Short mmCIF file of C-alpha atoms in Angstrom, two decimals:
data_model
loop_
_atom_site.label_atom_id
_atom_site.label_comp_id
_atom_site.label_asym_id
_atom_site.label_seq_id
_atom_site.Cartn_x
_atom_site.Cartn_y
_atom_site.Cartn_z
CA MET A 1 17.58 19.40 -56.94
CA PHE A 2 20.91 18.60 -55.41
CA ILE A 3 19.70 15.74 -53.38
CA THR A 4 17.72 13.93 -55.97
CA THR A 5 20.36 14.16 -58.63
CA ALA A 6 23.05 13.12 -56.24
CA PHE A 7 20.94 10.24 -55.06
CA ALA A 8 20.12 9.17 -58.58
CA ASP A 9 23.80 9.12 -59.46
CA ASP A 10 24.47 7.17 -56.39
CA ALA A 11 21.76 4.67 -57.19
CA GLN A 12 23.09 4.14 -60.70
CA THR A 13 26.67 3.59 -59.71
CA ASN A 14 25.70 1.26 -56.95
CA ASP A 15 23.44 -1.01 -58.97
CA ALA A 16 26.54 -2.86 -59.94
CA THR A 17 27.91 -3.15 -56.43
CA HIS A 18 24.58 -4.37 -55.19
CA GLY A 19 24.64 -7.14 -57.72
CA THR A 20 28.06 -8.30 -56.66
CA ASN A 21 27.15 -8.08 -53.05
CA THR A 22 24.16 -10.35 -53.36
CA GLU A 23 26.24 -12.73 -55.38
CA THR A 24 28.87 -13.04 -52.72
CA GLY A 25 26.27 -13.09 -50.00
CA VAL A 26 28.28 -10.65 -47.92
CA ALA A 27 26.46 -7.74 -46.34
CA HIS A 28 27.73 -4.38 -47.39
CA ASP A 29 28.42 -1.90 -44.71
CA ASP A 30 29.39 0.49 -47.40
CA ALA A 31 27.83 3.87 -46.73
CA HIS A 32 27.46 4.50 -50.45
CA THR A 33 25.26 1.56 -51.19
CA GLY A 34 22.52 2.87 -53.42
CA SER A 35 19.85 0.25 -53.05
CA PHE A 36 17.01 0.94 -50.69
CA PRO A 37 18.19 -0.41 -47.30
CA PRO A 38 14.79 -1.55 -45.94
CA PHE A 39 14.34 -3.80 -48.99
CA GLU A 40 17.81 -5.30 -48.87
CA SER A 41 17.12 -8.90 -48.10
CA SER A 42 20.71 -9.61 -47.10
CA SER A 43 20.10 -7.84 -43.78
CA PHE A 44 16.82 -9.65 -43.05
CA ALA A 45 18.29 -12.69 -41.32
CA SER A 46 20.35 -10.59 -38.96
CA GLN A 47 17.46 -8.23 -38.17
CA LEU A 48 15.08 -11.12 -37.57
CA LEU A 49 17.52 -12.91 -35.29
CA TRP A 50 18.34 -9.86 -33.20
CA LEU A 51 14.73 -8.76 -33.10
CA ALA A 52 13.75 -12.20 -31.86
CA ILE A 53 16.46 -12.10 -29.20
CA CYS A 54 15.73 -8.54 -28.08
CA PHE A 55 11.96 -8.78 -28.20
CA GLY A 56 12.06 -12.21 -26.57
CA ILE A 57 14.10 -10.88 -23.66
CA PHE A 58 11.86 -7.82 -23.47
CA TYR A 59 8.71 -9.95 -23.44
CA TYR A 60 10.20 -12.16 -20.74
CA LEU A 61 11.22 -9.20 -18.58
CA MET A 62 7.84 -7.55 -19.00
CA SER A 63 5.75 -10.62 -18.27
CA LYS A 64 7.89 -11.89 -15.39
CA VAL A 65 9.21 -8.77 -13.70
CA ALA A 66 7.82 -5.39 -14.70
CA LEU A 67 4.13 -6.10 -15.24
CA PRO A 68 3.56 -8.31 -12.18
CA ARG A 69 5.28 -5.68 -10.12
CA ILE A 70 3.17 -2.81 -11.46
CA SER A 71 -0.03 -4.82 -11.20
CA GLY A 72 1.00 -5.71 -7.64
CA ILE A 73 1.48 -2.05 -6.81
CA LEU A 74 -1.87 -1.13 -8.30
CA GLU A 75 -3.62 -4.01 -6.56
CA VAL A 76 -2.11 -3.12 -3.20
CA ARG A 77 -3.23 0.45 -3.69
CA ARG A 78 -6.73 -0.63 -4.72
CA ASP A 79 -6.97 -2.97 -1.72
CA ARG A 80 -5.68 -0.28 0.56
CA ILE A 81 -8.21 2.23 -0.70
CA ALA A 82 -11.01 -0.32 -0.42
CA LYS A 83 -9.89 -1.18 3.11
CA ASP A 84 -9.68 2.45 4.09
CA LEU A 85 -13.14 3.09 2.69
CA GLU A 86 -14.47 0.09 4.55
CA GLU A 87 -12.82 1.31 7.74
CA ALA A 88 -14.26 4.75 7.21
CA ASN A 89 -17.70 3.24 6.66
CA ARG A 90 -17.35 1.15 9.80
CA LEU A 91 -16.32 4.18 11.83
CA LYS A 92 -19.18 6.15 10.37
CA GLY A 93 -21.57 3.38 11.34
CA GLU A 94 -20.12 3.38 14.84
CA SER A 95 -20.46 7.10 15.20
CA ASP A 96 -24.00 6.93 13.83
CA ALA A 97 -24.83 4.26 16.38
CA ALA A 98 -23.24 6.34 19.14
CA ILE A 99 -25.26 9.36 18.05
CA ALA A 100 -28.46 7.30 18.00
CA ALA A 101 -27.69 5.88 21.47
CA TYR A 102 -26.95 9.34 22.76
CA GLU A 103 -30.14 10.74 21.34
CA GLN A 104 -32.14 7.90 22.77
CA GLU A 105 -30.52 8.37 26.16
CA LEU A 106 -31.15 12.06 25.94
CA ALA A 107 -34.80 11.44 25.14
CA GLU A 108 -35.08 8.99 28.02
CA ALA A 109 -33.43 11.42 30.38
CA LYS A 110 -35.79 14.12 29.23
CA THR A 111 -38.79 11.91 29.83
CA ARG A 112 -37.44 10.94 33.21
CA ALA A 113 -36.73 14.52 34.13
CA HIS A 114 -40.19 15.43 33.04
CA THR A 115 -41.70 12.63 35.13
CA ILE A 116 -39.63 13.57 38.13
CA GLY A 117 -40.58 17.21 37.82
CA HIS A 118 -44.20 16.31 37.34
CA ASP A 119 -44.18 13.97 40.34
CA ALA A 120 -42.42 16.52 42.47
CA ARG A 121 -44.87 19.17 41.45
CA GLU A 122 -47.82 16.91 42.13
CA LYS A 123 -46.41 15.90 45.50
CA ALA A 124 -45.64 19.46 46.43
CA LYS A 125 -49.10 20.45 45.36
CA ALA A 126 -50.69 17.64 47.36
CA GLU A 127 -48.58 18.50 50.39
CA ALA A 128 -49.42 22.13 50.10
CA GLU A 129 -53.05 21.21 49.70
CA ALA A 130 -52.93 18.97 52.76
CA GLU A 131 -51.13 21.64 54.73
CA ARG A 132 -53.63 24.19 53.68
CA ALA A 133 -56.51 21.92 54.59
CA LYS A 134 -54.92 21.27 57.96
CA VAL A 135 -54.31 24.90 58.58
CA GLU A 136 -57.79 25.77 57.41
CA LYS A 137 -59.25 23.15 59.62
CA LYS A 138 -57.20 24.43 62.57
CA LEU A 139 -58.20 27.93 61.81
CA GLY A 140 -61.81 26.85 61.46
CA ASP A 141 -61.61 25.11 64.80
CA GLN A 142 -60.05 28.14 66.37
CA LEU A 143 -62.63 30.34 64.76
CA ALA A 144 -65.40 28.14 65.96
CA LYS A 145 -63.89 28.09 69.45
CA ALA A 146 -63.46 31.82 69.35
CA GLU A 147 -67.03 32.25 68.22
CA ASP A 148 -68.16 30.01 71.00
CA ASN A 149 -66.10 32.05 73.41
CA ILE A 150 -67.55 35.22 72.06
CA ALA A 151 -71.04 33.87 72.27
CA LYS A 152 -70.40 32.70 75.79
CA LEU A 153 -68.82 35.98 76.70
CA LYS A 154 -71.64 37.81 75.06
CA ALA A 155 -74.19 35.75 76.90
CA GLU A 156 -72.29 36.23 80.12
CA ALA A 157 -72.03 39.90 79.41
CA LEU A 158 -75.67 40.15 78.55
CA ALA A 159 -76.50 38.25 81.65
CA GLU A 160 -74.42 40.63 83.67
CA VAL A 161 -75.97 43.64 81.92
CA ASP A 162 -79.22 42.83 83.70
CA GLY A 163 -77.53 42.75 87.04
CA ILE A 164 -75.62 45.97 86.34
CA ALA A 165 -78.75 47.67 85.13
CA LYS A 166 -80.64 46.51 88.23
CA ASP A 167 -77.79 47.63 90.46
CA THR A 168 -77.52 50.91 88.66
CA ALA A 169 -81.23 51.41 88.62
CA THR A 170 -81.50 50.54 92.33
CA THR A 171 -78.62 52.87 93.14
CA LEU A 172 -80.04 55.63 90.98
CA ILE A 173 -83.46 55.29 92.43
CA SER A 174 -82.14 55.22 95.92
CA GLN A 175 -80.03 58.25 95.19
CA LEU A 176 -82.78 60.16 93.39
CA ILE A 177 -85.86 59.43 95.40
CA ASP A 178 -84.22 58.03 98.41
CA GLY A 179 -86.83 55.39 98.45
CA LYS A 180 -86.68 51.81 98.49
CA VAL A 181 -87.56 49.69 95.52
CA THR A 182 -87.69 46.04 95.48
CA ASP A 183 -85.47 44.02 93.37
CA ALA A 184 -88.43 42.49 91.64
CA GLU A 185 -89.71 45.87 90.47
CA VAL A 186 -86.32 46.89 89.21
CA ALA A 187 -85.85 43.64 87.36
CA LYS A 188 -89.23 44.07 85.82
CA ALA A 189 -88.44 47.58 84.64
CA VAL A 190 -85.04 46.63 83.29
CA SER A 191 -86.32 43.73 81.30
CA ALA A 192 -89.05 46.00 79.95
CA VAL A 193 -86.43 48.49 78.81
CA ALA A 194 -84.17 45.73 77.47
CA GLY A 195 -87.18 44.28 75.70
CA SER A 196 -88.01 47.56 74.07
CA ALA A 197 -84.30 48.18 73.25
CA LYS A 198 -84.03 44.90 71.59
CA MET B 1 26.78 11.79 -48.80
CA ALA B 2 25.59 13.90 -45.92
CA ASN B 3 22.42 14.86 -47.75
CA ASP B 4 21.36 11.41 -48.86
CA PRO B 5 17.94 10.97 -47.14
CA ILE B 6 18.19 7.19 -47.46
CA HIS B 7 21.55 6.94 -45.79
CA GLN B 8 20.01 6.98 -42.32
CA PHE B 9 18.36 3.62 -42.98
CA GLN B 10 21.65 1.97 -43.93
CA ILE B 11 22.49 -1.06 -41.89
CA ASN B 12 26.10 -1.29 -40.79
CA ASN B 13 27.79 -4.32 -39.36
CA LEU B 14 29.23 -3.70 -35.96
CA VAL B 15 30.18 -7.24 -35.03
CA PRO B 16 30.31 -9.50 -38.10
CA LEU B 17 28.84 -12.93 -37.51
CA GLU B 18 28.01 -15.59 -40.03
CA ILE B 19 26.42 -18.91 -39.15
CA GLY B 20 25.46 -21.55 -41.69
CA GLY B 21 25.75 -19.18 -44.59
CA TYR B 22 23.46 -16.62 -42.97
CA ASP B 23 24.74 -13.19 -42.15
CA LEU B 24 23.71 -12.73 -38.53
CA SER B 25 26.00 -9.83 -37.74
CA PHE B 26 25.31 -7.56 -34.84
CA THR B 27 24.43 -4.36 -36.69
CA ASN B 28 23.44 -0.83 -35.82
CA SER B 29 19.83 -2.04 -36.07
CA SER B 30 20.54 -4.77 -33.51
CA LEU B 31 22.28 -2.21 -31.32
CA PHE B 32 19.23 0.03 -31.25
CA MET B 33 16.88 -2.90 -30.64
CA ALA B 34 19.07 -3.74 -27.66
CA ILE B 35 19.14 -0.11 -26.50
CA THR B 36 15.36 0.09 -26.80
CA VAL B 37 14.84 -3.07 -24.81
CA VAL B 38 17.44 -2.30 -22.15
CA THR B 39 16.33 1.29 -21.62
CA THR B 40 12.66 0.41 -21.40
CA SER B 41 13.22 -2.55 -19.10
CA ILE B 42 15.54 -0.65 -16.81
CA PHE B 43 13.14 2.28 -16.64
CA LEU B 44 10.10 0.14 -15.88
CA VAL B 45 11.89 -1.96 -13.29
CA TRP B 46 13.79 0.89 -11.67
CA SER B 47 10.85 3.29 -11.53
CA THR B 48 8.68 0.74 -9.77
CA SER B 49 11.38 -0.54 -7.41
CA GLY B 50 10.04 1.63 -4.57
CA ARG B 51 6.65 -0.07 -4.88
CA GLY B 52 5.29 3.13 -3.41
CA LEU B 53 1.71 3.35 -2.28
CA MET B 54 2.03 6.99 -3.21
CA PRO B 55 3.76 6.81 -6.59
CA THR B 56 6.78 8.96 -7.35
CA ARG B 57 6.81 10.76 -10.68
CA VAL B 58 8.70 8.04 -12.52
CA GLN B 59 6.53 5.38 -10.97
CA SER B 60 3.46 7.24 -12.19
CA ILE B 61 4.82 7.11 -15.72
CA SER B 62 5.16 3.33 -15.55
CA GLU B 63 1.74 2.98 -13.97
CA MET B 64 0.27 5.26 -16.60
CA ALA B 65 1.76 3.13 -19.38
CA TYR B 66 0.36 0.03 -17.69
CA GLU B 67 -3.10 1.48 -17.22
CA PHE B 68 -3.10 2.91 -20.73
CA VAL B 69 -2.35 -0.41 -22.42
CA ALA B 70 -4.56 -2.35 -20.00
CA GLY B 71 -7.47 -0.01 -20.74
CA MET B 72 -6.85 -0.32 -24.47
CA LEU B 73 -6.80 -4.10 -24.30
CA ARG B 74 -9.87 -4.31 -22.05
CA ASP B 75 -11.82 -2.04 -24.40
CA GLY B 76 -10.65 -3.90 -27.48
CA ALA B 77 -10.80 -7.51 -26.41
CA GLY B 78 -12.68 -7.61 -23.10
CA ASN B 79 -11.48 -9.05 -19.83
CA GLU B 80 -10.47 -12.38 -21.37
CA GLY B 81 -8.05 -10.40 -23.52
CA MET B 82 -6.00 -9.63 -20.43
CA LYS B 83 -4.13 -12.92 -20.86
CA PHE B 84 -2.41 -11.28 -23.83
CA PHE B 85 -1.55 -8.21 -21.81
CA PRO B 86 2.23 -8.87 -21.62
CA LEU B 87 2.33 -9.30 -25.40
CA VAL B 88 0.39 -6.14 -26.18
CA PHE B 89 2.29 -4.16 -23.58
CA SER B 90 5.65 -5.37 -24.89
CA LEU B 91 4.67 -4.59 -28.48
CA PHE B 92 3.41 -1.13 -27.60
CA MET B 93 6.41 -0.21 -25.49
CA PHE B 94 8.90 -1.67 -27.96
CA VAL B 95 7.42 0.15 -30.94
CA LEU B 96 6.91 3.38 -29.00
CA VAL B 97 10.43 3.51 -27.57
CA ALA B 98 12.01 2.41 -30.85
CA ASN B 99 10.08 5.15 -32.68
CA LEU B 100 11.07 7.76 -30.11
CA PHE B 101 14.72 6.72 -30.17
CA GLY B 102 14.53 7.17 -33.93
CA MET B 103 13.84 10.85 -33.33
CA PHE B 104 17.33 11.44 -31.97
CA PRO B 105 19.73 12.69 -34.63
CA TYR B 106 22.19 9.99 -35.78
CA PHE B 107 20.12 7.29 -34.10
CA PHE B 108 18.90 4.34 -36.11
CA THR B 109 15.15 3.82 -36.37
CA VAL B 110 14.48 0.13 -35.82
CA THR B 111 10.87 0.39 -36.99
CA SER B 112 11.83 1.96 -40.33
CA HIS B 113 12.68 -1.49 -41.68
CA ILE B 114 9.82 -3.48 -43.14
CA ILE B 115 11.25 -6.78 -41.96
CA VAL B 116 11.10 -5.66 -38.33
CA THR B 117 7.55 -4.35 -38.50
CA PHE B 118 6.49 -7.38 -40.52
CA ALA B 119 7.99 -9.70 -37.92
CA LEU B 120 6.12 -7.87 -35.16
CA ALA B 121 2.90 -8.04 -37.20
CA MET B 122 3.43 -11.75 -37.75
CA VAL B 123 3.85 -12.26 -34.01
CA VAL B 124 0.38 -10.74 -33.61
CA ILE B 125 -1.24 -12.64 -36.48
CA LEU B 126 0.30 -15.97 -35.51
CA THR B 127 -0.86 -15.44 -31.94
CA VAL B 128 -4.35 -14.72 -33.22
CA VAL B 129 -4.44 -17.73 -35.55
CA LEU B 130 -2.85 -20.21 -33.14
CA TYR B 131 -4.91 -19.12 -30.16
CA GLY B 132 -8.05 -18.95 -32.31
CA PHE B 133 -7.69 -22.55 -33.46
CA TYR B 134 -6.54 -23.71 -30.02
CA LYS B 135 -9.53 -22.11 -28.32
CA HIS B 136 -12.32 -22.65 -30.86
CA GLY B 137 -10.99 -25.39 -33.14
CA PHE B 138 -12.63 -25.07 -36.53
CA GLY B 139 -15.15 -22.73 -34.99
CA PHE B 140 -12.48 -20.11 -35.47
CA LEU B 141 -13.30 -20.21 -39.18
CA LYS B 142 -16.66 -18.64 -38.35
CA LEU B 143 -14.60 -15.48 -38.32
CA PHE B 144 -14.90 -15.50 -42.11
CA VAL B 145 -18.66 -16.02 -42.17
CA PRO B 146 -20.47 -13.05 -40.69
CA SER B 147 -23.87 -14.02 -39.33
CA GLY B 148 -27.06 -12.79 -40.92
CA ILE B 149 -26.12 -12.58 -44.58
CA PRO B 150 -28.07 -14.20 -47.44
CA ALA B 151 -26.74 -17.63 -48.44
CA ALA B 152 -26.11 -16.46 -51.99
CA LEU B 153 -23.68 -13.86 -50.77
CA VAL B 154 -21.75 -16.20 -48.48
CA PRO B 155 -19.01 -17.21 -50.98
CA LEU B 156 -18.37 -13.60 -51.94
CA VAL B 157 -18.31 -12.36 -48.35
CA VAL B 158 -16.08 -15.22 -47.26
CA MET B 159 -13.65 -14.37 -50.02
CA ILE B 160 -13.60 -10.73 -48.96
CA GLU B 161 -13.15 -11.68 -45.31
CA VAL B 162 -10.28 -14.03 -46.13
CA ILE B 163 -8.53 -11.40 -48.20
CA SER B 164 -9.03 -8.81 -45.49
CA PHE B 165 -7.65 -11.24 -42.92
CA LEU B 166 -4.62 -12.02 -45.04
CA SER B 167 -3.94 -8.36 -45.66
CA ARG B 168 -3.85 -7.63 -41.94
CA PRO B 169 -0.17 -8.46 -41.36
CA ILE B 170 0.71 -6.47 -44.47
CA SER B 171 -1.31 -3.41 -43.54
CA LEU B 172 -0.18 -3.61 -39.92
CA SER B 173 3.50 -3.77 -40.83
CA VAL B 174 3.46 -1.43 -43.84
CA ARG B 175 1.57 1.25 -41.92
CA LEU B 176 4.21 1.47 -39.22
CA PHE B 177 7.15 1.03 -41.57
CA ALA B 178 5.93 3.55 -44.14
CA ASN B 179 5.07 6.15 -41.52
CA MET B 180 8.48 5.99 -39.91
CA LEU B 181 10.31 5.82 -43.23
CA ALA B 182 8.41 8.64 -44.88
CA GLY B 183 8.62 10.85 -41.83
CA HIS B 184 12.34 10.44 -41.48
CA ILE B 185 12.98 10.95 -45.18
CA THR B 186 10.88 14.13 -45.19
CA LEU B 187 12.70 15.44 -42.15
CA LYS B 188 16.05 14.65 -43.71
CA VAL B 189 15.13 16.23 -47.04
CA PHE B 190 14.01 19.49 -45.44
CA ALA B 191 17.01 19.51 -43.13
CA GLY B 192 19.19 18.85 -46.23
CA PHE B 193 17.65 21.89 -47.95
CA VAL B 194 18.74 24.02 -45.04
CA ALA B 195 22.31 22.85 -45.32
CA SER B 196 22.61 23.03 -49.12
CA LEU B 197 20.62 26.22 -49.81
CA ILE B 198 22.14 28.37 -47.11
CA THR B 199 25.40 28.53 -49.04
CA LEU B 200 23.69 30.08 -52.08
CA GLY B 201 22.95 33.35 -50.30
CA GLY B 202 20.08 35.72 -51.03
CA PHE B 203 17.01 33.79 -52.10
CA GLY B 204 18.64 30.58 -51.02
CA ILE B 205 18.85 31.79 -47.42
CA GLY B 206 15.14 32.63 -47.47
CA VAL B 207 14.22 29.15 -48.66
CA ALA B 208 16.67 27.67 -46.17
CA LEU B 209 14.93 29.53 -43.36
CA LEU B 210 11.53 28.27 -44.52
CA SER B 211 12.95 24.76 -44.63
CA MET B 212 14.27 25.23 -41.11
CA VAL B 213 10.80 26.21 -39.88
CA MET B 214 9.37 23.23 -41.74
CA THR B 215 11.94 20.93 -40.14
CA VAL B 216 11.04 22.15 -36.68
CA MET B 217 7.34 21.64 -37.30
CA LEU B 218 7.92 18.24 -38.87
CA THR B 219 9.96 17.21 -35.85
CA GLY B 220 6.95 17.95 -33.66
CA LEU B 221 4.71 16.06 -36.04
CA GLU B 222 7.08 13.12 -36.08
CA PHE B 223 6.96 12.86 -32.30
CA LEU B 224 3.20 12.67 -32.59
CA VAL B 225 3.46 10.07 -35.35
CA ALA B 226 5.94 8.06 -33.27
CA PHE B 227 3.39 7.80 -30.47
CA LEU B 228 0.37 7.48 -32.72
CA GLN B 229 1.81 4.61 -34.75
CA ALA B 230 2.71 2.69 -31.61
CA TYR B 231 -0.83 3.31 -30.36
CA VAL B 232 -2.40 2.26 -33.67
CA PHE B 233 -0.27 -0.88 -33.74
CA ALA B 234 -1.36 -1.78 -30.23
CA VAL B 235 -5.04 -0.97 -30.81
CA LEU B 236 -5.17 -3.08 -33.96
CA THR B 237 -3.42 -5.87 -32.08
CA CYS B 238 -6.19 -5.70 -29.48
CA MET B 239 -8.86 -5.84 -32.19
CA TYR B 240 -7.27 -8.84 -33.88
CA LEU B 241 -6.92 -10.60 -30.54
CA ASN B 242 -10.61 -9.92 -29.99
CA ASP B 243 -11.26 -11.92 -33.18
CA ALA B 244 -9.29 -14.81 -31.74
CA LEU B 245 -11.31 -14.65 -28.53
CA HIS B 246 -14.73 -14.12 -30.10
CA PRO B 247 -14.59 -15.33 -33.72
CA SER B 248 -18.32 -15.07 -34.44
CA HIS B 249 -19.13 -11.44 -34.89
#
C-alpha cells in the first residue's frame, strides 16, 4: 500500500537522523522523523515536566476551588430538600392535629347538642305532662262539680215533680170532679204512681 | 507526509527550553496538556459560579461529573475512599478531556504517549503504596497474602500477587496509551485511504467510499473509547485505592 511503503521508506531514511539526534541530545521537531514518537525518550523529560505542572495545577484547582464548590452546592441542595421535607412533615402534623381537634370538638358539640335536645324534649314532655295533669284535674273537678250540680238539680227537680204532680192532680181533680181532695190523698196517689213508674 | 499515520504523534517544540542538559521545551504536547487543564478548570468553575439551587444546564454537567466520579469512588473504595476524591476526579477529567480533545482533527492527543499515561499510572500506584504503608505499616503487605489458602501454596500465591501488583502500573498505562494510539492510527489510515484512493477512479472510488464510511463509524467508536478509557482508568484507580484502604482481602 501507499502508506506502508512510504512509511517504511521514511523509517529507513530516518534511522540515521535519529541516531544523530540522540547523540547530540537535541530534540528533533523535524516532521519527517521516522522513529516512533511515543517511544522517543528525548521528549520524555519535557512531557513529564509539563504534565507535572499542568496536572499539579489542575489537581490544585479541583481540590481547592471546583470540587468544594460543587460539593457545597449539592450539600446546600440536600439540606434544603431535607429542610423542606421536615417543614412539610411539620405542617402535615399540624394539620393532622387541627383535624383531630376539629373532629373532637365536632363530636363534643354533637354530644352536647344531643344532650340539650334530649333535656329539652324531656322538659317539654314533663311540662306537657304536668299541664295535662293540671288540666285533667281541673276538668275532673269541673266534671265532679257539674255532676254534683246535676245531681242536685235532678234531686231538686225530682222533689219539685212531686209538688207539680200534686198540684196538677189537685187541679185536675178539682176540674174534673169538682170535688175537694185533700193534699194527703193526692200525695199518697202521686207517690204510688211515682213508685210504680220507678 | 500527509498520509503518515504516525505523524500525528510527533512532538514539536514550540518554545525551546533546556535546563541542566534536559530538553524541557514547551511542545505541542505541553500545549494540549495546558489546553486540557485550562478548559476543564474554566468550565467547572464557570458553570458552577451561579451556585444555583436549581442547576442550569452547564451546572448540571459539572454536578453530573462530580456525582459520577463520587459514585464510582464510593462503590470502589467505600466512604473512606472519598479522601482521594480530588485525585480520582482530576485523573478522570484530565484523561477524559485529553482524549476528547484528541478527537479534533489536527489536535494532539496527550494520552497517546506512553510516558504521560505511565506517569499518571505511577501517580496512582505511588499514592496506593505510600498511603498503604502510612496507614497500615507492614500490614499493607497482607495485600499479597490472601486469607484462607493452604500454607504450601503461600509462596506461589504471594509471587503471583506481587507480579500482578507490579504489572498494575504497566497495564494501567499501556491500556490507555495503546487504545488511544491504535484508535488514532486506524482512523488516520482509513482517512488516508480515502485521500489516496479517490484519485485512482473507478474501483478506487468505491474503496474510498467504503473507507469514508469506515472512518465515520470509527470516529463514533473512538468517542466511545475516549470516554470508556477514562472511565476504566478511574475505576481501576478506585479499585487500587481500595487495596490501600483495606489491604486484607
